mmCIF file of C-alpha atoms in Angstrom:
data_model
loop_
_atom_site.group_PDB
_atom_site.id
_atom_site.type_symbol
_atom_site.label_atom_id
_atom_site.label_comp_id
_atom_site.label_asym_id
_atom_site.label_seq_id
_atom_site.Cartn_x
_atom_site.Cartn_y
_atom_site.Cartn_z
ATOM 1 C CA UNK A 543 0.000 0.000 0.000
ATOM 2 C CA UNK A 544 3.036 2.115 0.518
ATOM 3 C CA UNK A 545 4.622 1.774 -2.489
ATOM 4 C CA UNK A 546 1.324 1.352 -4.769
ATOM 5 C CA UNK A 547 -1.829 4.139 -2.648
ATOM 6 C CA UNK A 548 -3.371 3.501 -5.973
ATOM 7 C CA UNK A 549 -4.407 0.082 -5.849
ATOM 8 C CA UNK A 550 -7.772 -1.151 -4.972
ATOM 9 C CA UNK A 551 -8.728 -4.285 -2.927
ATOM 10 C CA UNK A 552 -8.550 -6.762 -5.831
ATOM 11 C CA UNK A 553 -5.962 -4.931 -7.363
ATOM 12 C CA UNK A 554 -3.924 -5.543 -4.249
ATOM 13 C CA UNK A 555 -4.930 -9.126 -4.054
ATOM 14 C CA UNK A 556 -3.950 -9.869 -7.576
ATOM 15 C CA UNK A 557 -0.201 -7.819 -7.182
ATOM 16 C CA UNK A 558 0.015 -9.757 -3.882
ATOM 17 C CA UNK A 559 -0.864 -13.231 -5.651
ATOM 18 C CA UNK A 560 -3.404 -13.762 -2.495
ATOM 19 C CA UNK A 561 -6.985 -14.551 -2.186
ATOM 20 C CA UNK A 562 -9.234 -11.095 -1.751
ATOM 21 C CA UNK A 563 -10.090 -13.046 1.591
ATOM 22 C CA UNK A 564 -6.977 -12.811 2.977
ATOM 23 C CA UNK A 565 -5.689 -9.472 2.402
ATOM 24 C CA UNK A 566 -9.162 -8.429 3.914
ATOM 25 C CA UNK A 567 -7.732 -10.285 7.042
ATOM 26 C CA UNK A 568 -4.559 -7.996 6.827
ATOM 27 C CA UNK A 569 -6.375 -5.226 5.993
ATOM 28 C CA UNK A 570 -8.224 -5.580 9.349
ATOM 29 C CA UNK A 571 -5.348 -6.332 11.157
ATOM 30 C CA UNK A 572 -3.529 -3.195 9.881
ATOM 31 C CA UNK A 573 -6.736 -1.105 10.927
ATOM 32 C CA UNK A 574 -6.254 -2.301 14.628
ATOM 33 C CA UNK A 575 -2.610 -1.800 14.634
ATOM 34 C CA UNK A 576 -3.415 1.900 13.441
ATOM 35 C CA UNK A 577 -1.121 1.713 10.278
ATOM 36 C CA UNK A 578 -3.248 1.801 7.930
ATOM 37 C CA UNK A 579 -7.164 4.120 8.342
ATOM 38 C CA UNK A 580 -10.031 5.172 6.443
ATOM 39 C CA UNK A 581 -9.575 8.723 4.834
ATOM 40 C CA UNK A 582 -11.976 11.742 4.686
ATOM 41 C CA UNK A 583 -14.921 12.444 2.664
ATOM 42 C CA UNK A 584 -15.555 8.520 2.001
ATOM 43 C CA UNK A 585 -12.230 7.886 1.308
ATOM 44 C CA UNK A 586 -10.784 4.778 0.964
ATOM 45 C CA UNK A 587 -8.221 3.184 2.879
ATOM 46 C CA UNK A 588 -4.651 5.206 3.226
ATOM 47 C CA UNK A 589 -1.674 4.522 4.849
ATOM 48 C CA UNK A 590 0.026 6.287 7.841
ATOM 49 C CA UNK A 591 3.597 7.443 7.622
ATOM 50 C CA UNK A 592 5.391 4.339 8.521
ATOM 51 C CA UNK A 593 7.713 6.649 10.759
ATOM 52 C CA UNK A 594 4.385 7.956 13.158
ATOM 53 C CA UNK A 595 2.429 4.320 12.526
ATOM 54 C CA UNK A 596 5.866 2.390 14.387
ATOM 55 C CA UNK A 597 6.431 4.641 17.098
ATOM 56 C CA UNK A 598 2.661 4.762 17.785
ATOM 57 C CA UNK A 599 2.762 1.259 18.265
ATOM 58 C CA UNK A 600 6.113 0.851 19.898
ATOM 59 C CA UNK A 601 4.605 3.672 22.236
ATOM 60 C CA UNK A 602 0.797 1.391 22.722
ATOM 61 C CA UNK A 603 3.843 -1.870 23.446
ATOM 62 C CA UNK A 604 5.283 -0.398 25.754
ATOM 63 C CA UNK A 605 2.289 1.266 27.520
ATOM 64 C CA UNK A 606 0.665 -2.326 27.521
ATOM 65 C CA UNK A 607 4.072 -3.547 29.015
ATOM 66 C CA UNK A 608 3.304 -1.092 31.727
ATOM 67 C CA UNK A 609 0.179 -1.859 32.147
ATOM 68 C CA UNK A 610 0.703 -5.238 32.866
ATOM 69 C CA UNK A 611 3.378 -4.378 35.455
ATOM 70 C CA UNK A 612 0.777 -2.404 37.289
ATOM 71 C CA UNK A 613 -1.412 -5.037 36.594
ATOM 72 C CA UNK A 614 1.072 -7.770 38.425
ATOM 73 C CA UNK A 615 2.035 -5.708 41.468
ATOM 74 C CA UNK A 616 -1.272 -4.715 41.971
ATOM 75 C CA UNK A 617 -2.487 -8.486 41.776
ATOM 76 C CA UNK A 618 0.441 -9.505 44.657
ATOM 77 C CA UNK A 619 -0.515 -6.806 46.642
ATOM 78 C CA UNK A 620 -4.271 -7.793 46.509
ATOM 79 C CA UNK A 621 -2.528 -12.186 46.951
ATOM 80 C CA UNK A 622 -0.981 -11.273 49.941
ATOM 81 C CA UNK A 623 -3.742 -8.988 51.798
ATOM 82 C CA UNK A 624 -6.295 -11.765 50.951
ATOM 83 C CA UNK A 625 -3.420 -14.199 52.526
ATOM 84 C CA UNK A 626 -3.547 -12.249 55.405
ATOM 85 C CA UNK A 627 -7.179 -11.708 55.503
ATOM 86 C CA UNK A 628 -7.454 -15.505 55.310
ATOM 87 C CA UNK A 629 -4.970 -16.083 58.561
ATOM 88 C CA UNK A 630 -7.317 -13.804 60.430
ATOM 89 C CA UNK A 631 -10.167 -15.185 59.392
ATOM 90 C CA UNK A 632 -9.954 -18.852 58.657
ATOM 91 C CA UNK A 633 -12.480 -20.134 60.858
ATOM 92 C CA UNK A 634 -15.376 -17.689 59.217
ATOM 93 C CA UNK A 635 -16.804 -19.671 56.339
ATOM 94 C CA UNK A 636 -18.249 -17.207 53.883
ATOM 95 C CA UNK A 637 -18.238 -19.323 51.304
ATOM 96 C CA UNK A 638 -20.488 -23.130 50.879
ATOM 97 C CA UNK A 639 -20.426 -25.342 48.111
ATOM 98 C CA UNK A 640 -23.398 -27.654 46.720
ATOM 99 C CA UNK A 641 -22.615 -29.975 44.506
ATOM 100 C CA UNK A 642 -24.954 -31.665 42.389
ATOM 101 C CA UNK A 643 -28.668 -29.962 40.945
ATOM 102 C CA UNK A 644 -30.688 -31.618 44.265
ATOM 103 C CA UNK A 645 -28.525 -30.484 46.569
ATOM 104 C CA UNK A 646 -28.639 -26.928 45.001
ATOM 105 C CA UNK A 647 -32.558 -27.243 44.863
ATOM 106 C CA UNK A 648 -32.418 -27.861 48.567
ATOM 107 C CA UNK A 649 -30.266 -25.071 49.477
ATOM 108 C CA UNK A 650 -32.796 -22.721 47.113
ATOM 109 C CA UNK A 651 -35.788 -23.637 48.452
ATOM 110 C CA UNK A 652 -34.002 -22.810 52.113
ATOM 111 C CA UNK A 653 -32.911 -19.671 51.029
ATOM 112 C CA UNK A 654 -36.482 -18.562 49.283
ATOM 113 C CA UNK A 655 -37.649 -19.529 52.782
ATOM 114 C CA UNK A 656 -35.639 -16.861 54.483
ATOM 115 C CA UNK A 657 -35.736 -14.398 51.469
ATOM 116 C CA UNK A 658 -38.465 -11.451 53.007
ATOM 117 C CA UNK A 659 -37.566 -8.424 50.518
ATOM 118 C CA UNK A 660 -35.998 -9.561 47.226
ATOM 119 C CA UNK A 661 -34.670 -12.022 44.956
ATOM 120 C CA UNK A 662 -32.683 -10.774 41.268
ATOM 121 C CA UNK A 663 -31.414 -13.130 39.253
ATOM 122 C CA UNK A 664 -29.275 -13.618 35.872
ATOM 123 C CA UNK A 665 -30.818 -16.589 33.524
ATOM 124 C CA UNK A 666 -28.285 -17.379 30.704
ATOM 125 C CA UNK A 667 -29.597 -19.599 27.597
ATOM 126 C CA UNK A 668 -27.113 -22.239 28.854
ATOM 127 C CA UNK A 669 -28.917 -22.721 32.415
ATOM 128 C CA UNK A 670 -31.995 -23.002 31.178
ATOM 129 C CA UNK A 671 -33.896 -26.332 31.608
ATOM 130 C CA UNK A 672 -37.330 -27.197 31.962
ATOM 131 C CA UNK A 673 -37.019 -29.471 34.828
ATOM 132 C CA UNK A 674 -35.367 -25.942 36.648
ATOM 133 C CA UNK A 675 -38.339 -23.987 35.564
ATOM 134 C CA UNK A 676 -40.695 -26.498 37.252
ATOM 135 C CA UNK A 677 -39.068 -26.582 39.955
ATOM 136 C CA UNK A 678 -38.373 -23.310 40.318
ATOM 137 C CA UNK A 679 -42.278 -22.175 40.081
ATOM 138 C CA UNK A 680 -43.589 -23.046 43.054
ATOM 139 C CA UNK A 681 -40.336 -21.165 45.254
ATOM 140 C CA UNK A 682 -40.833 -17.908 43.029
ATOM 141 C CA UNK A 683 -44.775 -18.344 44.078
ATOM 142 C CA UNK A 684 -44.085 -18.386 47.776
ATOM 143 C CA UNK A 685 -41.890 -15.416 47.512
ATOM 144 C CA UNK A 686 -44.327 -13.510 45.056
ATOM 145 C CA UNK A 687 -47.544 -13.897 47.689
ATOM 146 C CA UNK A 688 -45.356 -13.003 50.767
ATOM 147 C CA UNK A 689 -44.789 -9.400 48.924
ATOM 148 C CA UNK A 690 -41.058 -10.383 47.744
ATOM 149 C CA UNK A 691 -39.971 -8.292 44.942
ATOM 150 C CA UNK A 692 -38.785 -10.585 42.108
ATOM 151 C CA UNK A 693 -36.754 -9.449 39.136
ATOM 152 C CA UNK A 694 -35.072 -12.022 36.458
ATOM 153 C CA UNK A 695 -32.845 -11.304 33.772
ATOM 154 C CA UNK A 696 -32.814 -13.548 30.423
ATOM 155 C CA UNK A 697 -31.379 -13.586 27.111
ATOM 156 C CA UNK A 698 -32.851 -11.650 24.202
ATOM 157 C CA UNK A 699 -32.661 -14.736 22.180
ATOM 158 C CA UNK A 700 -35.583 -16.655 24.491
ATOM 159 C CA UNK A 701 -37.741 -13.689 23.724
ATOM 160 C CA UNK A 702 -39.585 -16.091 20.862
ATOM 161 C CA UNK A 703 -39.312 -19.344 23.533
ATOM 162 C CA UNK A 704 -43.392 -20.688 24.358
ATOM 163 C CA UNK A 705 -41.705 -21.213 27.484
ATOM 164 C CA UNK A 706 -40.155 -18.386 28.531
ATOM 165 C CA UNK A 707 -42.989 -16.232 27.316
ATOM 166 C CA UNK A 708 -45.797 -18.965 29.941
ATOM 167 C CA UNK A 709 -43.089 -18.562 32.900
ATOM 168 C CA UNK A 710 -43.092 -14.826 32.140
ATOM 169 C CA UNK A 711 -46.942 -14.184 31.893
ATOM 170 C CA UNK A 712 -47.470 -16.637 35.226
ATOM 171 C CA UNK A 713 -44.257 -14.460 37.041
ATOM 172 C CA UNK A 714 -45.673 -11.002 35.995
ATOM 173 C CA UNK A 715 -49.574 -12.104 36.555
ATOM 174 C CA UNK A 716 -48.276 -12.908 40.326
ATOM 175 C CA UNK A 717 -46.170 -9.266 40.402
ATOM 176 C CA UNK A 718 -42.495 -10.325 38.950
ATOM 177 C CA UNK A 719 -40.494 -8.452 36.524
ATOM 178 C CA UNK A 720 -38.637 -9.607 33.752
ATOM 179 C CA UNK A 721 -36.253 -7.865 31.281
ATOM 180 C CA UNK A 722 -33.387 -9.588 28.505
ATOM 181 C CA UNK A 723 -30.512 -8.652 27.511
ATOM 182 C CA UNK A 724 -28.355 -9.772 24.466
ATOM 183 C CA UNK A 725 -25.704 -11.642 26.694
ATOM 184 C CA UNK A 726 -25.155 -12.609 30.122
ATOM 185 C CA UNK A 727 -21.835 -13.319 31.774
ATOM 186 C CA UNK A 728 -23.273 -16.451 33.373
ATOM 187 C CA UNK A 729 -25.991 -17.494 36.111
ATOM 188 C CA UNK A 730 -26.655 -16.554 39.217
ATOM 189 C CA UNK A 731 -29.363 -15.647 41.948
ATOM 190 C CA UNK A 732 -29.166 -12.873 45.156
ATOM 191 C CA UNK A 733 -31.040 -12.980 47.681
ATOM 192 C CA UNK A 734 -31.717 -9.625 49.993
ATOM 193 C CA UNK A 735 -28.739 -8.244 48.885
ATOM 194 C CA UNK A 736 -26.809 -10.688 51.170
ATOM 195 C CA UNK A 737 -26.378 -14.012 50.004
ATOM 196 C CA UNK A 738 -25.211 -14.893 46.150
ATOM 197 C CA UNK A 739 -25.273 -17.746 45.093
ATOM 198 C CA UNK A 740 -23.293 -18.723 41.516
ATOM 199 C CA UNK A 741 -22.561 -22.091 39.765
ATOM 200 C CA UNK A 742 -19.287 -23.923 40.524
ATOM 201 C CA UNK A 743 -18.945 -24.232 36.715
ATOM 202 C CA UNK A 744 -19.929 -21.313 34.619
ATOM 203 C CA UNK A 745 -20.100 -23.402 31.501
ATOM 204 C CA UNK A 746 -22.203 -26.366 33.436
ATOM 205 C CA UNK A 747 -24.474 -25.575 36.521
ATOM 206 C CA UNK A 748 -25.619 -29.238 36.616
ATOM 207 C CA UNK A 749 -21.494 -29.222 38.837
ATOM 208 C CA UNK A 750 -23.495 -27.617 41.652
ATOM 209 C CA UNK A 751 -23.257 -24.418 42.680
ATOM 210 C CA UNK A 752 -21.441 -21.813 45.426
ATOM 211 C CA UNK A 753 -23.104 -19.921 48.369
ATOM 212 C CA UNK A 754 -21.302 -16.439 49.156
ATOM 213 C CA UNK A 755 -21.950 -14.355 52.134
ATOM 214 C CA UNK A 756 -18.638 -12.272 51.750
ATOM 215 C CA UNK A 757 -20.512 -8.432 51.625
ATOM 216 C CA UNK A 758 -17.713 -7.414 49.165
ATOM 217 C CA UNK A 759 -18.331 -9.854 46.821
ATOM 218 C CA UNK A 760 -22.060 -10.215 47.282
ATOM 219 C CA UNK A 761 -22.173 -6.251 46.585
ATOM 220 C CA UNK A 762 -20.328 -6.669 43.277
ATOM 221 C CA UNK A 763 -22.500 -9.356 42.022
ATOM 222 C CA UNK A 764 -25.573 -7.058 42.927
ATOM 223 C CA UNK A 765 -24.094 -4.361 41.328
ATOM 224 C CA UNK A 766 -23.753 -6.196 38.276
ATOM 225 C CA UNK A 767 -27.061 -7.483 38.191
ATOM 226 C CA UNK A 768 -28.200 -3.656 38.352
ATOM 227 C CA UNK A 769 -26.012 -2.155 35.202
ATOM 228 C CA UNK A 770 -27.136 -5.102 33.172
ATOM 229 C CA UNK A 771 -30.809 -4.355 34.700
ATOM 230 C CA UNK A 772 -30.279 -0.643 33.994
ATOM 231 C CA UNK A 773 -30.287 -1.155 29.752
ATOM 232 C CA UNK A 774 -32.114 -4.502 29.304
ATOM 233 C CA UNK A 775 -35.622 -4.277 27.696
ATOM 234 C CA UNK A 776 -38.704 -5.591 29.168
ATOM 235 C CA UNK A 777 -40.395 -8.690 28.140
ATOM 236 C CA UNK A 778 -43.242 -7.818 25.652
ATOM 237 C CA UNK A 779 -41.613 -4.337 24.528
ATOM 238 C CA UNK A 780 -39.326 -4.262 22.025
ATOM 239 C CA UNK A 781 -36.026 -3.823 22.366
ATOM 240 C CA UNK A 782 -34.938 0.093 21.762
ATOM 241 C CA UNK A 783 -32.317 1.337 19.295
ATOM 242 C CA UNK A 784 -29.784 3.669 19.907
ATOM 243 C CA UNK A 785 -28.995 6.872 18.807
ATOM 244 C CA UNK A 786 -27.186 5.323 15.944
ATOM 245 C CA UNK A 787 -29.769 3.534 14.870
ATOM 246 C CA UNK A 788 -28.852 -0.145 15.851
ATOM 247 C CA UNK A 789 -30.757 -2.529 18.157
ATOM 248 C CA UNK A 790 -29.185 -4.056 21.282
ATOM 249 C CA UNK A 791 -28.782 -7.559 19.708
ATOM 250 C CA UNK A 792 -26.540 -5.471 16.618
ATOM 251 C CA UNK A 793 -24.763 -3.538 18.976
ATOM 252 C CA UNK A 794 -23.590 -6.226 21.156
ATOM 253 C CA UNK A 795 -22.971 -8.407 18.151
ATOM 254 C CA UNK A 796 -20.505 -5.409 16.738
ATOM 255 C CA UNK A 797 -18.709 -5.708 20.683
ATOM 256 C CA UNK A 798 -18.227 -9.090 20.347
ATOM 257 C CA UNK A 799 -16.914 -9.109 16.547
ATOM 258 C CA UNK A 800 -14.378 -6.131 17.559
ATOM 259 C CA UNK A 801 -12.801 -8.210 20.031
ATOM 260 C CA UNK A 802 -12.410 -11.086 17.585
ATOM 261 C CA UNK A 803 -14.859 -13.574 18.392
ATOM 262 C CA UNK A 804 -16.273 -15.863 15.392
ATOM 263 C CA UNK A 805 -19.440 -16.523 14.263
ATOM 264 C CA UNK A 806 -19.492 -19.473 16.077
ATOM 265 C CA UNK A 807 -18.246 -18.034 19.432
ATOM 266 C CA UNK A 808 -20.448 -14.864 18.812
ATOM 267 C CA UNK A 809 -23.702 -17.071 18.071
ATOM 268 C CA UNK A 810 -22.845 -19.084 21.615
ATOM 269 C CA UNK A 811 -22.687 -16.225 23.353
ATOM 270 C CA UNK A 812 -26.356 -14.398 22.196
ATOM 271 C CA UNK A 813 -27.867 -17.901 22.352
ATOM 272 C CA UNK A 814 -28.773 -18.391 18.787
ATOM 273 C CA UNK A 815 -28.085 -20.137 15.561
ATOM 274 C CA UNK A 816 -24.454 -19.474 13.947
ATOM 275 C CA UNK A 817 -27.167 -18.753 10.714
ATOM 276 C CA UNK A 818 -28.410 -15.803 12.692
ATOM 277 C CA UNK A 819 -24.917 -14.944 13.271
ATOM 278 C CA UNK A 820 -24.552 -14.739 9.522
ATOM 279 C CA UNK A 821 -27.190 -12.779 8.862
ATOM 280 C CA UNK A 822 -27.038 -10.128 10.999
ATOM 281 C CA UNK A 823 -23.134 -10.082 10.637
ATOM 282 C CA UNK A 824 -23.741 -8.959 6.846
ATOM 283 C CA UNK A 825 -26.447 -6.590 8.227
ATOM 284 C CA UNK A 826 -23.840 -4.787 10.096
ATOM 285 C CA UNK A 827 -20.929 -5.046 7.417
ATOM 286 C CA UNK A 828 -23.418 -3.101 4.870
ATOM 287 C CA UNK A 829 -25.112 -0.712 7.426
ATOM 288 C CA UNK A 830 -21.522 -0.183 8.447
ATOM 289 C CA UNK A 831 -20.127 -0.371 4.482
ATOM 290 C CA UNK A 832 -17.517 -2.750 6.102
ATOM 291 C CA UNK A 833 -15.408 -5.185 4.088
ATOM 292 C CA UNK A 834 -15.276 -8.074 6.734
ATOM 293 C CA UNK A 835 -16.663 -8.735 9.915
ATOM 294 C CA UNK A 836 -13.689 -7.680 12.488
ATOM 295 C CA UNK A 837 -13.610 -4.264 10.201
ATOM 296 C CA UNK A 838 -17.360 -3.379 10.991
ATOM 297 C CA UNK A 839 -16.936 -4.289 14.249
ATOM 298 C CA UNK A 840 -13.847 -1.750 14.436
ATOM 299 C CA UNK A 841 -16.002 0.818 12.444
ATOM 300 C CA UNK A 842 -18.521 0.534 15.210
ATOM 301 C CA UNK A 843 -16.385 1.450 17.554
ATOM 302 C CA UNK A 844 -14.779 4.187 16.291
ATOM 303 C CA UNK A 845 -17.799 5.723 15.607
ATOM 304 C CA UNK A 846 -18.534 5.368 19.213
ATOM 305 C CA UNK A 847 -21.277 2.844 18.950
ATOM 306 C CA UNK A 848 -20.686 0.663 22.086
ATOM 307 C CA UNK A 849 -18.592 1.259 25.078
ATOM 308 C CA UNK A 850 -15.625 -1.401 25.461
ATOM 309 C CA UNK A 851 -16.041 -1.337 28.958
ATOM 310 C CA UNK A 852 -19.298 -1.246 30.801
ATOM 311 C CA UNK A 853 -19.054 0.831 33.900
ATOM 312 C CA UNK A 854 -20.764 -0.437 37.000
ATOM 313 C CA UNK A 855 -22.007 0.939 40.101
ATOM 314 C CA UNK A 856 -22.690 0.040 43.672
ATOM 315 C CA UNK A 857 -26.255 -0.812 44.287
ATOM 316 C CA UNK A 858 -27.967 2.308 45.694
#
């Protein structure tokens, strides 16, 4: 591109002698290294001076070499307070383990028991089972007619589920709430704002699951529960675009191809088909006029479409 600006996708391919495929993948992979960008006025592609492209990304090396230093020495300082935290503290349990789905059912149904104000939860595609949802009916009834506040969290994907939409209609008939959202990090259930409890295995919460009574870490869990809370739509409204014009579902799909996932990861993630996937990954490319995937999904961000962080905040 240096020594030929005039060249054109396929004209590069052919001077190259490589598929148009593959110098799409460099082209992407220049973009993110920030030696190669888009130019003004719809502009194609142009290079940055080799001399300021280098030492910007000798200077992002070395910042990420920092980074990580910080990173380290802020981990072993965090290693060795929970060391002596644990020394202090070893005969407080604030942490039980349940292994198995009955024993987990047991501990639930004590727990819904003792619940008097409210019960959140986070309901992933991958935890959800209709032996769970029968068994978890009758608990969420209890709470529901003692005047606990229940409010559940599922995928957007499930929004077309007969089953989700017959547990939603009986939850919200009784007084439950219940949003989705296009992802969720994994399941997991608080109750009063003081006990958590998550699976032993993200990836497989048949394993059992973990009770936490730690305050720190039950407040962090809450607190996530209430960002994701904070943006997810409500079952039987549809989901609202942004100011850009994209749906959640887009959006998070442009997140997730940024930061390199494939279809297939991208499609296990939102809990639907890698066909979806597909489809809505050309969607973006041509709203976005994006020659691959990983491109659009750069596009996106530079045009400020998604955050690459989500920030979240203490339960109030």
């Amino acid at each position: 591109m240096l020594a030929a600006p005039q060249l054109d996708l396929p004209q590069l391919a052919v001077h190259m002698n490589r598929s148009e495929d593959a110098v799409r993948a460099a082209l992407d992979e220049l973009i993110d290294l920030s030696l190669i960008t888009f130019g003004g006025d719809g502009g194609g592609l142009r290079t940055v001076g080799p001399t300021i492209g280098l030492a910007s990304l000798i200077a992002r090396a070395e910042a990420e070499v920092a980074d990580k230093q910080r990173q380290l020495e802020a981990t072993r300082t965090a290693v060795m307070s929970l060391a002596a935290a644990h020394e202090q503290n070893r005969d407080r349990e604030h942490v039980t383990k349940w292994e198995g789905v009955e024993a987990v059912r047991g501990r639930l149904e004590e727990l819904t028991l003792a619940t008097t104000v409210e019960c959140v939860s986070l309901n992933p595609n991958t935890a959800q089972k209709p032996e769970g949802k029968k068994a978890s009916r009758p608990l969420n009834q209890q709470m529901l007619e003692r005047g606990v506040a229940i409010r559940a969290i599922y995928q957007d994907s499930h929004r077309h589920n007969p089953v989700l939409q017959d547990y939603a209609t009986w939850m919200t008939d009784l007084g439950g709430e219940i949003r989705t959202a296009p992802t969720l990090p994994m399941l997991m259930i608080v109750y009063d704002r003081r006990v958590a409890v998550l699976p032993i295995d993200p990836f497989d919460s048949s394993k059992g699951a973990q009770e936490v009574h730690a305050p720190g870490i039950v407040a962090a869990v809450y607190g996530l529960f209430a960002q994701i809370w904070s943006t997810a739509t409500p079952l039987g409204h549809t989901p609202r675009r942004d100011d850009a014009g994209l749906a959640p579902q887009l959006r998070e799909l442009a997140r997730l191809l940024a930061a390199g996932s494939t279809d297939e990861m991208a499609a296990r993630k939102m809990g639907v088909s890698a066909r979806t996937i597909k489809r809505k990954s050309a969607e973006l490319m041509d709203l976005l006029d994006a020659r691959s995937r990983f491109q659009a999904g750069v596009v996106a961000a530079q045009r400020g479409w998604y955050r690459h962080h989500r920030d979240v905040h203490p339960p109030r």
